[in-house]
Amino acid sequence: QMKLYVKELASQIPATVLKVCQTYKDNGFQCWLVGGCLRDYFLVHNFQDIDLATDALPAETQDLFAHTTDIGSAYGTILVKEDGMALEVTTLRQEDDYADGRHPEQVVFAKDLKADLARRDFTVNSLAYDPLSRELFDHYNGLNDLQNKLLKTVGDPRKRFREDGLRLMRACRFIAQLGFELEDQTFLALQETKNALKKISQERTASEFNKLIEAPFAEDGLRAMLETGLLEIKFPELASFSEEQWQRSWPLLKLAEPGWRSLVLAKLISDEQGIKTAERFLQNLKYNKAQIASYLLIIANLRILYDKQATDSALRAFIQKIGKGNTLLWLKLYQVFDSLYNNHSASELKKMEKRFQELCLDPLTIEELALKGDDLLKMGIPKGPRIGQIMRKLLEIVIEYPQKNSWSQLIGYAKELSNMP
Ligand code: ATP
Ligand code: MG
């Protein structure tokens, strides 16, 4: 079955890639497709972005092509632009010393493809393909592992994880993205070498973790992190969940679309450990301040009991409190957690959603008022806090009666409020 894909591979290579490879060949170099792009090709049967490897040095690549961008020549990567396509080309490397467990001590360029494939993390990431000779290089049995859905390191897993602790996170992230199983020794090695993750910055950890939770098999990825002790190291707020809590959490996470699963996790953390701990979790995910503030506001206001009888103006005031921009997400989270708390019917939830969407069209912020602060100055109200007070009063009126948001009506109210004739 996989053999078939190998045969088809030749016909799937974009013409531009062939052209680039031919240019290398004409100049006495070689060039291969490598790594994640082949893995994804064999799994989903098409190419996303294509990564190339060459035995030419970065400077030689820059000489060969008219349009190149240096995106890390120290690490050997040059962007080659050809026919409107941008291709990342990396010079073959071999790496010997990983003294700090974080970065390869030094990058050593190589001429040998096999050495380059040996330094790659997982067998399914270690394939290479020469589109001119149509040869597939599979030194580490990657095709077989792809077929058996096994994630396995290239070489001794303990050694490979100790060399670079980021690989521990990458392993769990690939489990979540690919739906693969961890090969036994690789799993045991994750447990044994988990402390190598301590050397990895929170930024890089968070970047992998965010991909993990948004992936199709997020539950498997999180379980892998939990069972190997990695979750405890970087996200203790989550690691302290009891098995019962996890059982309650999985269906909720599944209900959340990719993009805001972290919000669901933060809400679950907040329920058990308080909003401060949820905040720490979001900080650990390296979200910016504004995003964290929005998420916390949504979480803090989730447990309202929605009542059909609630007046429009009461709901408008609520939307104003959580912010219009947050309302859609608030609704989504509300719907996810409704299964735990309130149990509205699906049609009730739909109606509620429609109602909130409509109310969001009403003016709910000072910026949306038909009267501006400048208009008050022109009326003769002096610059100062009084202006803000009047504007807020006007907003209260408009939230109660949106139809009053016209310049002529608001100027009338403003006059009354400022005690002017
Ligand atoms: P994706 O692009 O979906 O994140 P990928 O496998 O392409 O997945 P990249 O980070 O783009 O991941 O890396 C490209 C290739 O480089 C990988 O397929 C792998 O062969 C190799 N690689 C990346 N990071 C490491 C690492 N920390 N240790 C060893 N090899 C790595
Ligand atoms: Mg990639």
PDB file of N, CA and C in Angstrom, residues 49-147:
ATOM      1  N   ASP A  49       4.117  22.389   2.988  1.00  0.00           N
ATOM      2  CA  ASP A  49       5.330  23.069   2.518  1.00  0.00           C
ATOM      3  C   ASP A  49       6.456  22.052   2.363  1.00  0.00           C
ATOM      4  N   ILE A  50       7.301  22.321   1.406  1.00  0.00           N
ATOM      5  CA  ILE A  50       8.351  21.362   1.071  1.00  0.00           C
ATOM      6  C   ILE A  50       9.690  21.832   1.628  1.00  0.00           C
ATOM      7  N   ASP A  51      10.353  20.962   2.390  1.00  0.00           N
ATOM      8  CA  ASP A  51      11.692  21.278   2.900  1.00  0.00           C
ATOM      9  C   ASP A  51      12.725  20.529   2.075  1.00  0.00           C
ATOM     10  N   LEU A  52      13.762  21.248   1.695  1.00  0.00           N
ATOM     11  CA  LEU A  52      14.817  20.640   0.897  1.00  0.00           C
ATOM     12  C   LEU A  52      16.123  20.613   1.681  1.00  0.00           C
ATOM     13  N   ALA A  53      16.946  19.611   1.386  1.00  0.00           N
ATOM     14  CA  ALA A  53      18.298  19.547   1.953  1.00  0.00           C
ATOM     15  C   ALA A  53      19.282  19.434   0.801  1.00  0.00           C
ATOM     16  N   THR A  54      20.446  20.046   0.976  1.00  0.00           N
ATOM     17  CA  THR A  54      21.448  20.015  -0.092  1.00  0.00           C
ATOM     18  C   THR A  54      22.844  19.816   0.484  1.00  0.00           C
ATOM     19  N   ASP A  55      23.760  19.329  -0.374  1.00  0.00           N
ATOM     20  CA  ASP A  55      25.153  19.241   0.067  1.00  0.00           C
ATOM     21  C   ASP A  55      25.922  20.518  -0.292  1.00  0.00           C
ATOM     22  N   ALA A  56      25.246  21.477  -0.915  1.00  0.00           N
ATOM     23  CA  ALA A  56      25.890  22.774  -1.180  1.00  0.00           C
ATOM     24  C   ALA A  56      25.900  23.610   0.094  1.00  0.00           C
ATOM     25  N   LEU A  57      26.925  24.422   0.264  1.00  0.00           N
ATOM     26  CA  LEU A  57      26.973  25.313   1.431  1.00  0.00           C
ATOM     27  C   LEU A  57      25.995  26.469   1.233  1.00  0.00           C
ATOM     28  N   PRO A  58      25.556  27.108   2.332  1.00  0.00           N
ATOM     29  CA  PRO A  58      24.603  28.216   2.194  1.00  0.00           C
ATOM     30  C   PRO A  58      25.067  29.275   1.191  1.00  0.00           C
ATOM     31  N   ALA A  59      26.322  29.629   1.224  1.00  0.00           N
ATOM     32  CA  ALA A  59      26.837  30.651   0.296  1.00  0.00           C
ATOM     33  C   ALA A  59      26.763  30.155  -1.146  1.00  0.00           C
ATOM     34  N   GLU A  60      26.952  28.855  -1.339  1.00  0.00           N
ATOM     35  CA  GLU A  60      26.875  28.302  -2.697  1.00  0.00           C
ATOM     36  C   GLU A  60      25.438  28.344  -3.210  1.00  0.00           C
ATOM     37  N   THR A  61      24.493  28.074  -2.318  1.00  0.00           N
ATOM     38  CA  THR A  61      23.079  28.180  -2.700  1.00  0.00           C
ATOM     39  C   THR A  61      22.749  29.618  -3.098  1.00  0.00           C
ATOM     40  N   GLN A  62      23.279  30.569  -2.324  1.00  0.00           N
ATOM     41  CA  GLN A  62      23.018  31.979  -2.648  1.00  0.00           C
ATOM     42  C   GLN A  62      23.595  32.360  -4.009  1.00  0.00           C
ATOM     43  N   ASP A  63      24.718  31.738  -4.377  1.00  0.00           N
ATOM     44  CA  ASP A  63      25.316  32.011  -5.680  1.00  0.00           C
ATOM     45  C   ASP A  63      24.519  31.396  -6.829  1.00  0.00           C
ATOM     46  N   LEU A  64      23.895  30.256  -6.539  1.00  0.00           N
ATOM     47  CA  LEU A  64      23.227  29.506  -7.607  1.00  0.00           C
ATOM     48  C   LEU A  64      21.905  30.129  -8.039  1.00  0.00           C
ATOM     49  N   PHE A  65      21.220  30.810  -7.093  1.00  0.00           N
ATOM     50  CA  PHE A  65      19.875  31.288  -7.400  1.00  0.00           C
ATOM     51  C   PHE A  65      19.797  32.811  -7.322  1.00  0.00           C
ATOM     52  N   ALA A  66      18.962  33.376  -8.194  1.00  0.00           N
ATOM     53  CA  ALA A  66      18.871  34.834  -8.298  1.00  0.00           C
ATOM     54  C   ALA A  66      18.187  35.444  -7.076  1.00  0.00           C
ATOM     55  N   HIS A  67      17.170  34.764  -6.563  1.00  0.00           N
ATOM     56  CA  HIS A  67      16.408  35.344  -5.458  1.00  0.00           C
ATOM     57  C   HIS A  67      16.473  34.457  -4.220  1.00  0.00           C
ATOM     58  N   THR A  68      17.264  34.880  -3.249  1.00  0.00           N
ATOM     59  CA  THR A  68      17.388  34.101  -2.015  1.00  0.00           C
ATOM     60  C   THR A  68      17.279  35.030  -0.809  1.00  0.00           C
ATOM     61  N   THR A  69      16.841  34.476   0.310  1.00  0.00           N
ATOM     62  CA  THR A  69      16.837  35.218   1.569  1.00  0.00           C
ATOM     63  C   THR A  69      17.555  34.365   2.605  1.00  0.00           C
ATOM     64  N   ASP A  70      18.439  35.006   3.314  1.00  0.00           N
ATOM     65  CA  ASP A  70      19.170  34.305   4.368  1.00  0.00           C
ATOM     66  C   ASP A  70      18.273  34.237   5.604  1.00  0.00           C
ATOM     67  N   ILE A  71      17.750  33.052   5.934  1.00  0.00           N
ATOM     68  CA  ILE A  71      16.896  32.967   7.127  1.00  0.00           C
ATOM     69  C   ILE A  71      17.563  32.140   8.218  1.00  0.00           C
ATOM     70  N   GLY A  72      18.874  32.127   8.196  1.00  0.00           N
ATOM     71  CA  GLY A  72      19.602  31.412   9.245  1.00  0.00           C
ATOM     72  C   GLY A  72      20.771  30.639   8.676  1.00  0.00           C
ATOM     73  N   SER A  73      21.642  31.341   7.968  1.00  0.00           N
ATOM     74  CA  SER A  73      22.738  30.637   7.299  1.00  0.00           C
ATOM     75  C   SER A  73      23.687  30.000   8.308  1.00  0.00           C
ATOM     76  N   ALA A  74      23.695  30.518   9.548  1.00  0.00           N
ATOM     77  CA  ALA A  74      24.529  29.890  10.582  1.00  0.00           C
ATOM     78  C   ALA A  74      24.060  28.459  10.816  1.00  0.00           C
ATOM     79  N   TYR A  75      22.740  28.258  10.702  1.00  0.00           N
ATOM     80  CA  TYR A  75      22.189  26.913  10.839  1.00  0.00           C
ATOM     81  C   TYR A  75      21.995  26.240   9.482  1.00  0.00           C
ATOM     82  N   GLY A  76      22.390  26.960   8.429  1.00  0.00           N
ATOM     83  CA  GLY A  76      22.399  26.341   7.115  1.00  0.00           C
ATOM     84  C   GLY A  76      21.158  26.532   6.275  1.00  0.00           C
ATOM     85  N   THR A  77      20.240  27.414   6.695  1.00  0.00           N
ATOM     86  CA  THR A  77      18.975  27.525   5.953  1.00  0.00           C
ATOM     87  C   THR A  77      18.884  28.798   5.112  1.00  0.00           C
ATOM     88  N   ILE A  78      18.592  28.597   3.845  1.00  0.00           N
ATOM     89  CA  ILE A  78      18.404  29.701   2.903  1.00  0.00           C
ATOM     90  C   ILE A  78      17.033  29.529   2.254  1.00  0.00           C
ATOM     91  N   LEU A  79      16.320  30.643   2.101  1.00  0.00           N
ATOM     92  CA  LEU A  79      15.037  30.598   1.402  1.00  0.00           C
ATOM     93  C   LEU A  79      15.305  30.885  -0.073  1.00  0.00           C
ATOM     94  N   VAL A  80      14.907  29.957  -0.930  1.00  0.00           N
ATOM     95  CA  VAL A  80      15.092  30.141  -2.376  1.00  0.00           C
ATOM     96  C   VAL A  80      13.742  30.470  -2.989  1.00  0.00           C
ATOM     97  N   LYS A  81      13.676  31.616  -3.687  1.00  0.00           N
ATOM     98  CA  LYS A  81      12.412  31.997  -4.321  1.00  0.00           C
ATOM     99  C   LYS A  81      12.494  31.783  -5.823  1.00  0.00           C
ATOM    100  N   GLU A  82      11.562  31.000  -6.330  1.00  0.00           N
ATOM    101  CA  GLU A  82      11.596  30.592  -7.738  1.00  0.00           C
ATOM    102  C   GLU A  82      10.151  30.468  -8.196  1.00  0.00           C
ATOM    103  N   ASP A  83       9.806  31.101  -9.297  1.00  0.00           N
ATOM    104  CA  ASP A  83       8.426  31.050  -9.833  1.00  0.00           C
ATOM    105  C   ASP A  83       7.383  31.397  -8.769  1.00  0.00           C
ATOM    106  N   GLY A  84       7.670  32.339  -7.922  1.00  0.00           N
ATOM    107  CA  GLY A  84       6.694  32.719  -6.905  1.00  0.00           C
ATOM    108  C   GLY A  84       6.569  31.715  -5.770  1.00  0.00           C
ATOM    109  N   MET A  85       7.392  30.689  -5.754  1.00  0.00           N
ATOM    110  CA  MET A  85       7.372  29.698  -4.678  1.00  0.00           C
ATOM    111  C   MET A  85       8.574  29.966  -3.765  1.00  0.00           C
ATOM    112  N   ALA A  86       8.384  29.807  -2.460  1.00  0.00           N
ATOM    113  CA  ALA A  86       9.503  29.984  -1.529  1.00  0.00           C
ATOM    114  C   ALA A  86       9.860  28.638  -0.927  1.00  0.00           C
ATOM    115  N   LEU A  87      11.082  28.226  -1.145  1.00  0.00           N
ATOM    116  CA  LEU A  87      11.503  26.909  -0.666  1.00  0.00           C
ATOM    117  C   LEU A  87      12.627  27.056   0.352  1.00  0.00           C
ATOM    118  N   GLU A  88      12.480  26.380   1.492  1.00  0.00           N
ATOM    119  CA  GLU A  88      13.548  26.379   2.495  1.00  0.00           C
ATOM    120  C   GLU A  88      14.562  25.306   2.145  1.00  0.00           C
ATOM    121  N   VAL A  89      15.788  25.721   1.933  1.00  0.00           N
ATOM    122  CA  VAL A  89      16.834  24.752   1.617  1.00  0.00           C
ATOM    123  C   VAL A  89      17.875  24.774   2.732  1.00  0.00           C
ATOM    124  N   THR A  90      18.124  23.617   3.322  1.00  0.00           N
ATOM    125  CA  THR A  90      19.062  23.544   4.437  1.00  0.00           C
ATOM    126  C   THR A  90      20.252  22.664   4.070  1.00  0.00           C
ATOM    127  N   THR A  91      21.430  23.162   4.355  1.00  0.00           N
ATOM    128  CA  THR A  91      22.637  22.380   4.074  1.00  0.00           C
ATOM    129  C   THR A  91      22.703  21.171   5.009  1.00  0.00           C
ATOM    130  N   LEU A  92      23.098  20.052   4.476  1.00  0.00           N
ATOM    131  CA  LEU A  92      23.241  18.830   5.281  1.00  0.00           C
ATOM    132  C   LEU A  92      24.096  19.120   6.503  1.00  0.00           C
ATOM    133  N   ARG A  93      23.716  18.533   7.629  1.00  0.00           N
ATOM    134  CA  ARG A  93      24.448  18.768   8.867  1.00  0.00           C
ATOM    135  C   ARG A  93      24.769  17.456   9.556  1.00  0.00           C
ATOM    136  N   GLN A  94      25.752  17.534  10.379  1.00  0.00           N
ATOM    137  CA  GLN A  94      25.902  16.465  11.363  1.00  0.00           C
ATOM    138  C   GLN A  94      26.153  17.177  12.674  1.00  0.00           C
ATOM    139  N   GLU A  95      25.690  16.587  13.745  1.00  0.00           N
ATOM    140  CA  GLU A  95      25.848  17.269  15.019  1.00  0.00           C
ATOM    141  C   GLU A  95      26.511  16.321  15.994  1.00  0.00           C
ATOM    142  N   ASP A  96      27.509  16.824  16.701  1.00  0.00           N
ATOM    143  CA  ASP A  96      28.157  15.920  17.646  1.00  0.00           C
ATOM    144  C   ASP A  96      27.858  16.263  19.091  1.00  0.00           C
ATOM    145  N   ASP A  97      28.141  17.487  19.481  1.00  0.00           N
ATOM    146  CA  ASP A  97      28.036  17.830  20.901  1.00  0.00           C
ATOM    147  C   ASP A  97      26.749  18.554  21.252  1.00  0.00           C
ATOM    148  N   TYR A  98      26.050  18.032  22.218  1.00  0.00           N
ATOM    149  CA  TYR A  98      24.891  18.746  22.737  1.00  0.00           C
ATOM    150  C   TYR A  98      25.169  19.047  24.199  1.00  0.00           C
ATOM    151  N   ALA A  99      26.158  19.880  24.445  1.00  0.00           N
ATOM    152  CA  ALA A  99      26.609  20.060  25.823  1.00  0.00           C
ATOM    153  C   ALA A  99      25.518  20.599  26.735  1.00  0.00           C
ATOM    154  N   ASP A 100      24.725  21.553  26.266  1.00  0.00           N
ATOM    155  CA  ASP A 100      23.738  22.152  27.163  1.00  0.00           C
ATOM    156  C   ASP A 100      22.368  21.492  27.050  1.00  0.00           C
ATOM    157  N   GLY A 101      22.238  20.490  26.200  1.00  0.00           N
ATOM    158  CA  GLY A 101      20.957  19.799  26.071  1.00  0.00           C
ATOM    159  C   GLY A 101      19.886  20.647  25.434  1.00  0.00           C
ATOM    160  N   ARG A 102      20.265  21.746  24.883  1.00  0.00           N
ATOM    161  CA  ARG A 102      19.280  22.678  24.363  1.00  0.00           C
ATOM    162  C   ARG A 102      19.564  23.033  22.902  1.00  0.00           C
ATOM    163  N   HIS A 103      20.794  23.398  22.625  1.00  0.00           N
ATOM    164  CA  HIS A 103      21.167  23.715  21.254  1.00  0.00           C
ATOM    165  C   HIS A 103      22.326  22.822  20.864  1.00  0.00           C
ATOM    166  N   PRO A 104      22.359  22.440  19.619  1.00  0.00           N
ATOM    167  CA  PRO A 104      23.568  21.760  19.167  1.00  0.00           C
ATOM    168  C   PRO A 104      24.748  22.692  19.439  1.00  0.00           C
ATOM    169  N   GLU A 105      25.791  22.178  20.048  1.00  0.00           N
ATOM    170  CA  GLU A 105      26.953  22.998  20.402  1.00  0.00           C
ATOM    171  C   GLU A 105      27.419  23.808  19.211  1.00  0.00           C
ATOM    172  N   GLN A 106      27.559  23.099  18.112  1.00  0.00           N
ATOM    173  CA  GLN A 106      27.937  23.806  16.899  1.00  0.00           C
ATOM    174  C   GLN A 106      27.310  23.075  15.724  1.00  0.00           C
ATOM    175  N   VAL A 107      27.106  23.815  14.663  1.00  0.00           N
ATOM    176  CA  VAL A 107      26.553  23.196  13.467  1.00  0.00           C
ATOM    177  C   VAL A 107      27.709  22.789  12.583  1.00  0.00           C
ATOM    178  N   VAL A 108      27.745  21.515  12.261  1.00  0.00           N
ATOM    179  CA  VAL A 108      28.803  21.039  11.364  1.00  0.00           C
ATOM    180  C   VAL A 108      28.149  20.632  10.052  1.00  0.00           C
ATOM    181  N   PHE A 109      28.507  21.337   8.987  1.00  0.00           N
ATOM    182  CA  PHE A 109      27.933  20.992   7.684  1.00  0.00           C
ATOM    183  C   PHE A 109      28.543  19.694   7.188  1.00  0.00           C
ATOM    184  N   ALA A 110      27.733  18.944   6.456  1.00  0.00           N
ATOM    185  CA  ALA A 110      28.174  17.621   6.020  1.00  0.00           C
ATOM    186  C   ALA A 110      27.917  17.430   4.534  1.00  0.00           C
ATOM    187  N   LYS A 111      28.552  16.408   4.002  1.00  0.00           N
ATOM    188  CA  LYS A 111      28.336  16.055   2.596  1.00  0.00           C
ATOM    189  C   LYS A 111      27.473  14.804   2.495  1.00  0.00           C
ATOM    190  N   ASP A 112      27.333  14.129   3.638  1.00  0.00           N
ATOM    191  CA  ASP A 112      26.714  12.810   3.644  1.00  0.00           C
ATOM    192  C   ASP A 112      25.253  12.876   4.097  1.00  0.00           C
ATOM    193  N   LEU A 113      24.363  12.479   3.203  1.00  0.00           N
ATOM    194  CA  LEU A 113      22.934  12.515   3.519  1.00  0.00           C
ATOM    195  C   LEU A 113      22.613  11.666   4.753  1.00  0.00           C
ATOM    196  N   LYS A 114      23.242  10.495   4.831  1.00  0.00           N
ATOM    197  CA  LYS A 114      22.911   9.575   5.911  1.00  0.00           C
ATOM    198  C   LYS A 114      23.206  10.189   7.288  1.00  0.00           C
ATOM    199  N   ALA A 115      24.313  10.927   7.365  1.00  0.00           N
ATOM    200  CA  ALA A 115      24.661  11.578   8.635  1.00  0.00           C
ATOM    201  C   ALA A 115      23.587  12.596   9.012  1.00  0.00           C
ATOM    202  N   ASP A 116      23.084  13.295   8.014  1.00  0.00           N
ATOM    203  CA  ASP A 116      22.048  14.293   8.270  1.00  0.00           C
ATOM    204  C   ASP A 116      20.759  13.621   8.750  1.00  0.00           C
ATOM    205  N   LEU A 117      20.419  12.509   8.137  1.00  0.00           N
ATOM    206  CA  LEU A 117      19.191  11.823   8.541  1.00  0.00           C
ATOM    207  C   LEU A 117      19.332  11.229   9.944  1.00  0.00           C
ATOM    208  N   ALA A 118      20.556  10.875  10.311  1.00  0.00           N
ATOM    209  CA  ALA A 118      20.802  10.260  11.629  1.00  0.00           C
ATOM    210  C   ALA A 118      20.523  11.232  12.774  1.00  0.00           C
ATOM    211  N   ARG A 119      20.672  12.529  12.529  1.00  0.00           N
ATOM    212  CA  ARG A 119      20.481  13.495  13.610  1.00  0.00           C
ATOM    213  C   ARG A 119      19.003  13.881  13.767  1.00  0.00           C
ATOM    214  N   ARG A 120      18.142  13.408  12.883  1.00  0.00           N
ATOM    215  CA  ARG A 120      16.718  13.780  12.957  1.00  0.00           C
ATOM    216  C   ARG A 120      16.024  13.032  14.080  1.00  0.00           C
ATOM    217  N   ASP A 121      14.975  13.627  14.609  1.00  0.00           N
ATOM    218  CA  ASP A 121      14.430  13.105  15.874  1.00  0.00           C
ATOM    219  C   ASP A 121      13.712  11.761  15.769  1.00  0.00           C
ATOM    220  N   PHE A 122      12.744  11.657  14.862  1.00  0.00           N
ATOM    221  CA  PHE A 122      11.941  10.431  14.803  1.00  0.00           C
ATOM    222  C   PHE A 122      12.066   9.761  13.444  1.00  0.00           C
ATOM    223  N   THR A 123      11.896   8.445  13.439  1.00  0.00           N
ATOM    224  CA  THR A 123      12.076   7.702  12.178  1.00  0.00           C
ATOM    225  C   THR A 123      11.143   8.233  11.096  1.00  0.00           C
ATOM    226  N   VAL A 124       9.924   8.616  11.481  1.00  0.00           N
ATOM    227  CA  VAL A 124       8.979   9.099  10.470  1.00  0.00           C
ATOM    228  C   VAL A 124       9.377  10.475   9.932  1.00  0.00           C
ATOM    229  N   ASN A 125      10.336  11.118  10.602  1.00  0.00           N
ATOM    230  CA  ASN A 125      10.843  12.408  10.129  1.00  0.00           C
ATOM    231  C   ASN A 125      12.186  12.266   9.430  1.00  0.00           C
ATOM    232  N   SER A 126      12.613  11.033   9.189  1.00  0.00           N
ATOM    233  CA  SER A 126      13.990  10.834   8.725  1.00  0.00           C
ATOM    234  C   SER A 126      14.074  10.338   7.280  1.00  0.00           C
ATOM    235  N   LEU A 127      12.992  10.499   6.533  1.00  0.00           N
ATOM    236  CA  LEU A 127      13.009  10.072   5.131  1.00  0.00           C
ATOM    237  C   LEU A 127      13.603  11.160   4.243  1.00  0.00           C
ATOM    238  N   ALA A 128      14.168  10.747   3.130  1.00  0.00           N
ATOM    239  CA  ALA A 128      14.635  11.707   2.123  1.00  0.00           C
ATOM    240  C   ALA A 128      14.316  11.162   0.742  1.00  0.00           C
ATOM    241  N   TYR A 129      14.127  12.070  -0.209  1.00  0.00           N
ATOM    242  CA  TYR A 129      13.742  11.646  -1.558  1.00  0.00           C
ATOM    243  C   TYR A 129      14.454  12.501  -2.590  1.00  0.00           C
ATOM    244  N   ASP A 130      15.074  11.828  -3.537  1.00  0.00           N
ATOM    245  CA  ASP A 130      15.721  12.521  -4.656  1.00  0.00           C
ATOM    246  C   ASP A 130      14.756  12.492  -5.842  1.00  0.00           C
ATOM    247  N   PRO A 131      14.151  13.622  -6.184  1.00  0.00           N
ATOM    248  CA  PRO A 131      13.108  13.610  -7.209  1.00  0.00           C
ATOM    249  C   PRO A 131      13.661  13.441  -8.618  1.00  0.00           C
ATOM    250  N   LEU A 132      14.974  13.609  -8.796  1.00  0.00           N
ATOM    251  CA  LEU A 132      15.545  13.421 -10.133  1.00  0.00           C
ATOM    252  C   LEU A 132      15.827  11.941 -10.398  1.00  0.00           C
ATOM    253  N   SER A 133      16.448  11.280  -9.424  1.00  0.00           N
ATOM    254  CA  SER A 133      16.711   9.844  -9.595  1.00  0.00           C
ATOM    255  C   SER A 133      15.528   9.007  -9.111  1.00  0.00           C
ATOM    256  N   ARG A 134      14.582   9.663  -8.464  1.00  0.00           N
ATOM    257  CA  ARG A 134      13.391   9.002  -7.900  1.00  0.00           C
ATOM    258  C   ARG A 134      13.736   7.943  -6.861  1.00  0.00           C
ATOM    259  N   GLU A 135      14.787   8.212  -6.108  1.00  0.00           N
ATOM    260  CA  GLU A 135      15.185   7.285  -5.041  1.00  0.00           C
ATOM    261  C   GLU A 135      14.656   7.767  -3.696  1.00  0.00           C
ATOM    262  N   LEU A 136      14.096   6.846  -2.940  1.00  0.00           N
ATOM    263  CA  LEU A 136      13.660   7.172  -1.580  1.00  0.00           C
ATOM    264  C   LEU A 136      14.680   6.612  -0.597  1.00  0.00           C
ATOM    265  N   PHE A 137      15.151   7.449   0.327  1.00  0.00           N
ATOM    266  CA  PHE A 137      16.124   6.994   1.317  1.00  0.00           C
ATOM    267  C   PHE A 137      15.406   6.791   2.641  1.00  0.00           C
ATOM    268  N   ASP A 138      15.433   5.561   3.099  1.00  0.00           N
ATOM    269  CA  ASP A 138      14.688   5.210   4.306  1.00  0.00           C
ATOM    270  C   ASP A 138      15.606   4.389   5.214  1.00  0.00           C
ATOM    271  N   HIS A 139      16.643   5.048   5.727  1.00  0.00           N
ATOM    272  CA  HIS A 139      17.663   4.338   6.493  1.00  0.00           C
ATOM    273  C   HIS A 139      17.153   3.843   7.840  1.00  0.00           C
ATOM    274  N   TYR A 140      16.096   4.445   8.368  1.00  0.00           N
ATOM    275  CA  TYR A 140      15.682   4.118   9.740  1.00  0.00           C
ATOM    276  C   TYR A 140      14.287   3.521   9.795  1.00  0.00           C
ATOM    277  N   ASN A 141      13.879   2.934   8.681  1.00  0.00           N
ATOM    278  CA  ASN A 141      12.617   2.213   8.670  1.00  0.00           C
ATOM    279  C   ASN A 141      11.403   3.117   8.916  1.00  0.00           C
ATOM    280  N   GLY A 142      11.513   4.329   8.452  1.00  0.00           N
ATOM    281  CA  GLY A 142      10.443   5.302   8.676  1.00  0.00           C
ATOM    282  C   GLY A 142       9.126   4.927   8.015  1.00  0.00           C
ATOM    283  N   LEU A 143       9.216   4.372   6.802  1.00  0.00           N
ATOM    284  CA  LEU A 143       7.978   3.994   6.101  1.00  0.00           C
ATOM    285  C   LEU A 143       7.194   2.962   6.879  1.00  0.00           C
ATOM    286  N   ASN A 144       7.956   1.988   7.404  1.00  0.00           N
ATOM    287  CA  ASN A 144       7.327   0.931   8.176  1.00  0.00           C
ATOM    288  C   ASN A 144       6.628   1.503   9.421  1.00  0.00           C
ATOM    289  N   ASP A 145       7.300   2.414  10.107  1.00  0.00           N
ATOM    290  CA  ASP A 145       6.703   3.022  11.297  1.00  0.00           C
ATOM    291  C   ASP A 145       5.507   3.896  10.941  1.00  0.00           C
ATOM    292  N   LEU A 146       5.580   4.538   9.778  1.00  0.00           N
ATOM    293  CA  LEU A 146       4.428   5.323   9.323  1.00  0.00           C
ATOM    294  C   LEU A 146       3.226   4.408   9.123  1.00  0.00           C
ATOM    295  N   GLN A 147       3.497   3.272   8.494  1.00  0.00           N
ATOM    296  CA  GLN A 147       2.419   2.330   8.219  1.00  0.00           C
ATOM    297  C   GLN A 147       1.825   1.770   9.514  1.00  0.00           C
TER     298      GLN A 147
END
